[in-house]
CSV table of C-alpha atoms and ligand atoms in Angstrom, one decimal:
chain,number,residue,atom,x,y,z
A,13,MET,CA,-27.7,-27.0,15.3
A,14,LEU,CA,-28.3,-25.5,11.9
A,15,LYS,CA,-28.9,-22.2,13.5
A,16,LYS,CA,-25.5,-22.4,15.2
A,17,LEU,CA,-23.8,-23.3,11.9
A,18,VAL,CA,-25.4,-20.3,10.2
A,19,ILE,CA,-24.4,-17.9,13.0
A,20,GLY,CA,-20.8,-19.4,12.8
A,21,ALA,CA,-20.6,-18.8,9.1
A,22,ALA,CA,-21.8,-15.3,9.5
A,23,LEU,CA,-19.1,-14.5,12.0
A,24,ALA,CA,-16.5,-16.0,9.7
A,25,LEU,CA,-17.6,-13.7,6.9
A,26,THR,CA,-17.7,-10.6,9.2
A,27,PRO,CA,-14.9,-10.9,11.7
A,28,VAL,CA,-14.6,-7.2,12.1
A,29,ALA,CA,-18.2,-6.4,12.9
A,30,GLY,CA,-18.6,-5.7,16.6
A,31,LEU,CA,-19.0,-8.9,18.5
A,32,ALA,CA,-21.2,-8.3,21.5
A,33,ALA,CA,-20.1,-9.8,24.9
A,34,GLY,CA,-21.4,-13.4,24.8
A,35,GLY,CA,-21.3,-13.5,21.1
A,36,GLU,CA,-21.0,-16.9,19.3
A,37,GLN,CA,-17.5,-18.3,19.6
A,38,HIS,CA,-15.8,-19.0,16.3
A,39,ILE,CA,-13.2,-21.8,16.2
A,40,GLU,CA,-11.6,-22.5,12.8
A,41,SER,CA,-10.6,-26.1,11.9
A,42,TYR,CA,-6.9,-26.0,10.7
A,43,ASP,CA,-5.2,-28.6,8.6
A,44,PHE,CA,-2.6,-29.6,11.1
A,45,SER,CA,-0.2,-32.4,10.1
A,46,PHE,CA,-0.9,-34.3,13.3
A,47,LYS,CA,-4.7,-34.7,12.8
A,48,GLY,CA,-6.1,-38.1,11.9
A,49,ALA,CA,-5.2,-41.6,12.9
A,50,PHE,CA,-1.9,-41.5,11.1
A,51,GLY,CA,-1.0,-37.8,11.6
A,52,THR,CA,2.5,-36.9,12.9
A,53,TYR,CA,4.1,-33.8,14.1
A,54,ASP,CA,6.1,-31.8,11.6
A,55,PRO,CA,9.5,-31.2,13.3
A,56,ASN,CA,10.1,-28.1,11.2
A,57,GLN,CA,6.8,-26.6,12.3
A,58,LEU,CA,7.5,-27.5,16.0
A,59,GLN,CA,10.9,-25.7,15.6
A,60,ARG,CA,9.2,-22.6,14.3
A,61,GLY,CA,6.7,-22.8,17.1
A,62,LEU,CA,9.5,-23.1,19.6
A,63,GLN,CA,11.1,-20.0,18.2
A,64,ILE,CA,7.8,-18.0,18.4
A,65,TYR,CA,7.2,-19.1,21.9
A,66,THR,CA,10.7,-18.2,22.9
A,67,GLU,CA,10.7,-14.7,21.2
A,68,VAL,CA,7.1,-13.7,22.1
A,69,CYS,CA,5.0,-15.8,24.4
A,70,SER,CA,7.7,-16.7,27.0
A,71,ALA,CA,7.7,-13.0,28.1
A,72,CYS,CA,4.4,-13.7,29.9
A,73,HIS,CA,3.7,-17.5,29.7
A,74,GLY,CA,5.6,-20.3,31.4
A,75,LEU,CA,5.9,-23.9,30.3
A,76,LYS,CA,6.8,-25.3,33.7
A,77,PHE,CA,5.8,-29.0,33.1
A,78,VAL,CA,8.0,-29.3,30.0
A,79,PRO,CA,11.6,-30.6,30.5
A,80,LEU,CA,14.0,-28.7,28.2
A,81,ARG,CA,15.7,-32.1,27.3
A,82,SER,CA,12.5,-33.3,25.7
A,83,LEU,CA,13.3,-30.9,22.8
A,84,SER,CA,15.5,-33.6,21.5
A,85,ASP,CA,13.2,-36.6,22.1
A,86,ALA,CA,12.0,-38.7,19.1
A,87,GLY,CA,8.7,-37.3,17.7
A,88,GLY,CA,9.4,-33.7,18.9
A,89,PRO,CA,11.1,-30.6,17.5
A,90,ALA,CA,14.1,-32.9,16.9
A,91,LEU,CA,16.8,-30.6,18.3
A,92,SER,CA,20.2,-32.3,18.7
A,93,PRO,CA,21.4,-32.7,22.4
A,94,ASP,CA,24.0,-30.0,21.8
A,95,GLN,CA,21.4,-27.6,20.4
A,96,VAL,CA,19.3,-28.2,23.5
A,97,THR,CA,22.2,-27.5,25.8
A,98,ALA,CA,22.9,-24.2,23.9
A,99,TYR,CA,19.1,-23.3,23.7
A,100,ALA,CA,18.7,-23.8,27.5
A,101,ALA,CA,21.8,-21.7,28.4
A,102,GLU,CA,21.1,-18.9,26.1
A,103,ASN,CA,17.4,-18.3,26.9
A,104,TYR,CA,16.8,-19.3,30.6
A,105,THR,CA,18.2,-19.1,34.1
A,106,VAL,CA,17.4,-21.2,37.1
A,107,TYR,CA,18.0,-20.4,40.8
A,108,ASP,CA,20.9,-22.5,42.3
A,109,ALA,CA,20.3,-22.7,46.1
A,110,GLU,CA,23.9,-23.8,46.8
A,111,LEU,CA,25.4,-20.8,45.0
A,112,ASP,CA,22.5,-18.6,46.0
A,113,GLU,CA,22.3,-17.1,42.5
A,114,ASP,CA,20.7,-17.6,39.0
A,115,VAL,CA,22.7,-19.8,36.7
A,116,PRO,CA,22.1,-20.7,33.0
A,117,ALA,CA,19.5,-23.5,32.6
A,118,LYS,CA,20.6,-27.0,31.6
A,119,PRO,CA,18.7,-29.7,29.7
A,120,VAL,CA,17.7,-31.4,32.9
A,121,ASP,CA,15.8,-28.2,33.9
A,122,HIS,CA,12.3,-27.4,32.9
A,123,PHE,CA,11.1,-24.4,31.0
A,124,PRO,CA,10.6,-21.7,33.7
A,125,ALA,CA,7.2,-20.9,35.2
A,126,ASN,CA,6.2,-17.3,34.5
A,127,THR,CA,3.5,-15.5,36.6
A,128,ASN,CA,4.6,-11.9,36.0
A,129,ALA,CA,1.7,-10.9,33.8
A,130,GLY,CA,-0.9,-13.0,35.4
A,131,ALA,CA,-0.9,-15.2,32.3
A,132,PRO,CA,-1.7,-19.0,32.6
A,133,ASP,CA,0.9,-21.6,32.1
A,134,LEU,CA,0.8,-23.0,28.6
A,135,SER,CA,2.3,-26.5,29.1
A,136,LEU,CA,-1.1,-28.3,29.0
A,137,MET,CA,-3.3,-25.5,27.5
A,138,ALA,CA,-3.9,-27.4,24.2
A,139,LYS,CA,-5.4,-30.3,26.2
A,140,ALA,CA,-7.3,-28.1,28.7
A,141,ARG,CA,-9.3,-26.0,26.1
A,142,LYS,CA,-12.1,-27.3,24.0
A,143,GLY,CA,-10.8,-27.3,20.4
A,144,GLY,CA,-7.2,-27.6,21.5
A,145,PRO,CA,-4.7,-26.4,18.9
A,146,ASP,CA,-7.6,-25.2,16.6
A,147,TYR,CA,-8.8,-23.0,19.5
A,148,ILE,CA,-5.3,-21.6,20.2
A,149,ALA,CA,-4.7,-20.8,16.6
A,150,SER,CA,-8.2,-19.2,16.2
A,151,LEU,CA,-7.6,-17.2,19.4
A,152,LEU,CA,-4.3,-15.8,18.1
A,153,ASN,CA,-6.0,-15.1,14.7
A,154,GLY,CA,-9.3,-13.9,16.2
A,155,TYR,CA,-8.6,-10.3,17.2
A,156,THR,CA,-11.0,-7.8,15.6
A,157,GLY,CA,-9.0,-4.7,16.5
A,158,GLU,CA,-11.6,-3.4,18.9
A,159,GLU,CA,-10.6,-2.7,22.5
A,160,LYS,CA,-12.4,-1.3,25.6
A,161,GLU,CA,-11.4,-0.2,29.1
A,162,GLU,CA,-13.2,-1.8,32.1
A,163,ALA,CA,-12.3,-1.1,35.8
A,164,GLY,CA,-8.9,0.1,34.8
A,165,SER,CA,-8.0,-2.9,32.5
A,166,THR,CA,-8.0,-3.1,28.7
A,167,TYR,CA,-9.9,-5.8,27.0
A,168,TYR,CA,-9.4,-6.8,23.4
A,169,GLU,CA,-12.2,-8.2,21.3
A,170,ASN,CA,-11.6,-11.8,20.1
A,171,THR,CA,-14.0,-13.9,18.1
A,172,ALA,CA,-12.5,-17.2,19.6
A,173,PHE,CA,-12.4,-16.3,23.2
A,174,PRO,CA,-15.5,-17.3,25.3
A,175,GLY,CA,-17.3,-14.1,26.0
A,176,GLY,CA,-15.6,-12.2,23.2
A,177,TRP,CA,-13.2,-10.0,25.3
A,178,ILE,CA,-9.7,-11.1,26.4
A,179,SER,CA,-7.1,-9.2,28.5
A,180,MET,CA,-4.2,-10.5,26.4
A,181,ALA,CA,-3.2,-7.9,23.9
A,182,PRO,CA,-2.7,-9.4,20.4
A,183,PRO,CA,0.6,-11.1,20.8
A,184,LEU,CA,1.4,-11.7,17.0
A,185,GLU,CA,1.0,-9.9,13.7
A,186,ASP,CA,2.2,-10.5,10.2
A,187,GLU,CA,6.0,-10.9,10.1
A,188,HIS,CA,6.4,-10.6,13.8
A,189,VAL,CA,9.0,-13.4,13.9
A,190,GLU,CA,11.6,-14.0,11.2
A,191,PHE,CA,12.6,-17.5,10.3
A,192,ILE,CA,16.2,-18.4,9.3
A,193,ASP,CA,14.9,-20.4,6.3
A,194,GLY,CA,12.6,-17.5,5.2
A,195,HIS,CA,9.5,-19.6,5.9
A,196,ASP,CA,6.1,-17.8,5.5
A,197,ASN,CA,5.5,-15.7,8.6
A,198,SER,CA,2.0,-14.3,8.0
A,199,LEU,CA,-0.1,-14.1,11.2
A,200,ASP,CA,-2.1,-17.1,10.1
A,201,ASN,CA,1.0,-19.2,9.7
A,202,LEU,CA,2.6,-17.9,13.0
A,203,SER,CA,-0.5,-18.8,14.8
A,204,GLN,CA,-0.7,-22.3,13.5
A,205,ASP,CA,3.1,-23.0,14.1
A,206,VAL,CA,3.0,-21.9,17.8
A,207,SER,CA,-0.3,-23.8,18.3
A,208,ALA,CA,1.3,-27.0,16.9
A,209,TYR,CA,4.2,-26.5,19.2
A,210,LEU,CA,1.8,-26.2,22.2
A,211,MET,CA,0.0,-29.3,21.1
A,212,TRP,CA,3.3,-31.1,21.3
A,213,THR,CA,4.1,-29.7,24.8
A,214,ALA,CA,0.7,-30.9,26.0
A,215,GLU,CA,1.0,-34.4,24.4
A,216,PRO,CA,4.5,-35.2,23.5
A,217,LYS,CA,3.9,-38.9,23.0
A,218,MET,CA,1.0,-38.5,20.7
A,219,MET,CA,2.8,-40.4,17.8
A,220,ALA,CA,3.7,-43.3,20.0
A,221,ARG,CA,0.1,-43.5,21.3
A,222,LYS,CA,-1.3,-43.6,17.8
A,223,GLN,CA,1.3,-46.3,16.9
A,224,VAL,CA,0.3,-48.4,19.8
A,225,GLY,CA,-3.4,-48.1,18.9
A,226,PHE,CA,-2.7,-49.1,15.4
A,227,VAL,CA,-0.7,-52.2,16.4
A,228,GLY,CA,-3.5,-53.1,18.9
A,229,VAL,CA,-6.2,-52.9,16.2
A,230,LEU,CA,-4.0,-54.9,13.8
A,231,MET,CA,-3.5,-57.7,16.4
A,232,LEU,CA,-7.2,-57.9,17.2
A,233,THR,CA,-8.0,-58.1,13.6
A,234,ILE,CA,-5.6,-61.0,13.1
A,235,LEU,CA,-6.9,-62.7,16.2
A,236,SER,CA,-10.5,-62.3,15.0
A,237,VAL,CA,-9.6,-64.0,11.6
A,238,LEU,CA,-7.8,-66.9,13.4
A,239,LEU,CA,-10.7,-67.4,15.7
A,240,TYR,CA,-13.1,-67.4,12.8
A,241,LEU,CA,-11.0,-70.0,10.9
A,242,THR,CA,-10.6,-72.2,14.0
A,243,ASN,CA,-14.3,-72.1,14.8
A,244,LYS,CA,-15.0,-73.2,11.2
A,245,ARG,CA,-12.5,-76.1,11.4
A,246,ILE,CA,-13.8,-77.3,14.8
A,247,TRP,CA,-17.4,-77.4,13.5
A,248,ALA,CA,-16.7,-78.7,10.1
A,249,PRO,CA,-17.1,-82.5,10.8
A,250,ILE,CA,-20.4,-82.0,12.6
A,251,LYS,CA,-21.8,-79.5,10.0
A,252,GLY,CA,-20.7,-81.9,7.3
A,253,ARG,CA,-22.5,-84.9,8.9
A,254,LYS,CA,-25.8,-83.0,9.0
A,255,ASN,CA,-25.7,-82.1,5.4
A,256,SER,CA,-25.0,-85.7,4.2
B,322,HEC,C1,2.2,-9.4,27.3
B,322,HEC,C2,1.9,-10.7,28.0
B,322,HEC,C3,1.4,-11.8,27.1
B,322,HEC,C4,2.1,-12.3,25.9
B,322,HEC,C5,3.4,-11.8,25.3
B,322,HEC,C6,1.3,-13.5,25.5
B,322,HEC,N1,0.3,-13.6,26.3
B,322,HEC,FE1,-1.1,-15.1,26.2
B,322,HEC,N2,-2.2,-14.4,27.8
B,322,HEC,C7,-1.7,-13.3,28.6
B,322,HEC,C8,-2.7,-13.0,29.6
B,322,HEC,C9,-2.7,-11.9,30.6
B,322,HEC,C10,-3.7,-14.0,29.5
B,322,HEC,C11,-5.0,-14.2,30.3
B,322,HEC,C12,-6.1,-13.5,29.5
B,322,HEC,C13,-7.5,-13.6,30.0
B,322,HEC,O1,-7.9,-14.6,30.6
B,322,HEC,O2,-8.3,-12.6,29.8
B,322,HEC,C14,-3.3,-14.9,28.4
B,322,HEC,C15,-4.0,-16.0,27.9
B,322,HEC,C16,-3.6,-16.8,26.9
B,322,HEC,C17,-4.2,-18.1,26.5
B,322,HEC,C18,-5.4,-18.7,27.3
B,322,HEC,C19,-6.8,-18.2,26.7
B,322,HEC,C20,-7.9,-18.9,27.5
B,322,HEC,O3,-8.6,-19.6,26.8
B,322,HEC,O4,-8.0,-18.8,28.7
B,322,HEC,C21,-3.5,-18.6,25.5
B,322,HEC,C22,-3.8,-19.9,24.8
B,322,HEC,C23,-2.4,-17.7,25.2
B,322,HEC,N3,-2.5,-16.7,26.1
B,322,HEC,C24,-1.5,-18.0,24.3
B,322,HEC,C25,-0.4,-17.1,24.0
B,322,HEC,C26,0.6,-17.4,23.0
B,322,HEC,C27,0.6,-18.6,22.1
B,322,HEC,C28,1.4,-16.3,23.0
B,322,HEC,C29,2.6,-16.1,22.1
B,322,HEC,C30,2.3,-16.0,20.6
B,322,HEC,C31,1.0,-15.4,24.1
B,322,HEC,N4,-0.2,-15.9,24.6
B,322,HEC,C32,1.6,-14.3,24.4
B,322,HEC,C33,-0.6,-12.5,28.3
B,322,HEC,C34,0.3,-12.6,27.3
């Protein structure tokens, strides 16, 4: 365990040093707003993540399990229904069998699937990979700049990817996406924003789940106190007799 920690720390200090295939995986722990028992999604961060996905990742990755209309659900990126309608129509098309042509997407449609580049669908990726959003952000941040050719394909060295070499070219860099409010767009921030967004697509009801859990614990606590007091009261006459 200690040895693992030491190796991890060494990697963090020297991310550019060549990482041999099978090298120790490095996953950073980020300070996401939704971590912890009371953590919640930050709608502004989810909106930035949506923009990054739309402008960059959607070229290769689909989000086929995510309905466009959920962008206006409570606890999500908090777009207005009108904004969702505009976003869907501006960015995506769906095939209409009756008209036999592609028409602008509507809020009832899902984000399209995308298999062009052989890239995996990202809808549930944040739940599928160990480390979740920490892993995705570490992956986007983890390129060393080294690349190699193997059997006609290019692989890029990455300190977070298991095995150390990934076939996805670095999709983000500093200032790759511009935000309308001028928000910080360093590589580190962009990576975290899009990872937060992918956590939301994978678990859109996280906030409701945490709330239900909290109310459940609260009710069990009250019930325990009541039971304790009732128990005390029921036994009081008998215990009292013994002592006298
Ligand atoms: C040019 C195409 C392309 C773009 C753009 C792209 N990706 Fe990828 N991505 C791929 C391919 C191909 C793979 C499969 C890589 C592999 O398994 O070696 C992949 C894999 C992944 C994985 C899975 C890694 C794993 O553990 O299996 C994640 C997460 C990911 N991409 C996130 C993103 C995000 C977030 C963006 C946008 C910022 C993005 N990608 C942009 C092509 C792309």
